């Protein structure tokens, strides 16, 4: 695969760059995570979604819409998926149980034109003989019985208090040398470190203290200014302890660039 990145701003992909890039590189498809993007947490606005569909229609560029985090809105319902405004079968829509029920189930779904689905089903068959029938029955039961709706509400409440707690911790320890946007859903805060530091050194020093960080260079090899923080898994105590210690490491001289 030849991957090309499309720049983003606060409300999603910068759609103006798509036509130019497509002309230059003759793209085959566009991949996007419009809701609570991993790693930045960005939510694409309704207007941007409409604009994206309009441009991709014009460019005849199919879209993979990865909506793994879509149900995890925390403050207000997110705009409809791109698929909901796709009247030409341009969008392949992906959902997953991994972020809501559990990644071990290995259950996700896809919505798209029937011939494409048949082709993908055949490829999946050849790759792994298909997803476990037991997992599929479990998910079907959750969805049809109403358990999923009940569960997702609990997950949202829990995530919301964890997000608010993490933001409080950031306000306490990080204000001087970092900034961030408060995510409206999903798992992540994309922390921007304003100081010049060596992320590789920070990674090594943190690991020595049993803190595993997720630096921006995992997503963009030139990025030396971001950390992806997840508030979804660690306990509140671990979050506070880890973030406090990490702030001390960032403030210390040991992780200077040279
Ligand atoms: C945007 C996005 N899509 C998909 C996945 C993985 O989903 P699955 O476990 O269903 O393969 C992740 C997990 O990190 C993700 O962040």
Short mmCIF file of N, CA and C in Angstrom, two decimals, residues 59 80 125 144 151 190 253-254:
data_model
loop_
_atom_site.label_atom_id
_atom_site.label_comp_id
_atom_site.label_asym_id
_atom_site.label_seq_id
_atom_site.Cartn_x
_atom_site.Cartn_y
_atom_site.Cartn_z
N UNK A 59 -14.71 13.27 -7.02
CA UNK A 59 -13.43 12.64 -7.35
C UNK A 59 -13.57 11.15 -7.62
N UNK A 80 -24.55 12.25 12.25
CA UNK A 80 -24.74 10.96 11.59
C UNK A 80 -23.49 10.52 10.84
N UNK A 125 -12.95 -15.55 4.69
CA UNK A 125 -13.01 -17.02 4.74
C UNK A 125 -11.61 -17.59 4.50
N UNK A 144 -30.16 -7.54 20.12
CA UNK A 144 -31.62 -7.69 19.96
C UNK A 144 -32.35 -7.60 21.30
N UNK A 151 -25.93 -1.25 28.37
CA UNK A 151 -24.49 -1.32 28.63
C UNK A 151 -23.77 -0.06 28.14
N UNK A 190 -5.32 13.94 23.15
CA UNK A 190 -4.10 14.13 22.34
C UNK A 190 -3.35 15.30 22.96
N UNK A 253 15.41 17.72 33.58
CA UNK A 253 16.39 17.97 32.51
C UNK A 253 16.78 16.69 31.77
N UNK A 254 16.45 15.53 32.36
CA UNK A 254 16.97 14.26 31.79
C UNK A 254 16.47 13.96 30.38
#
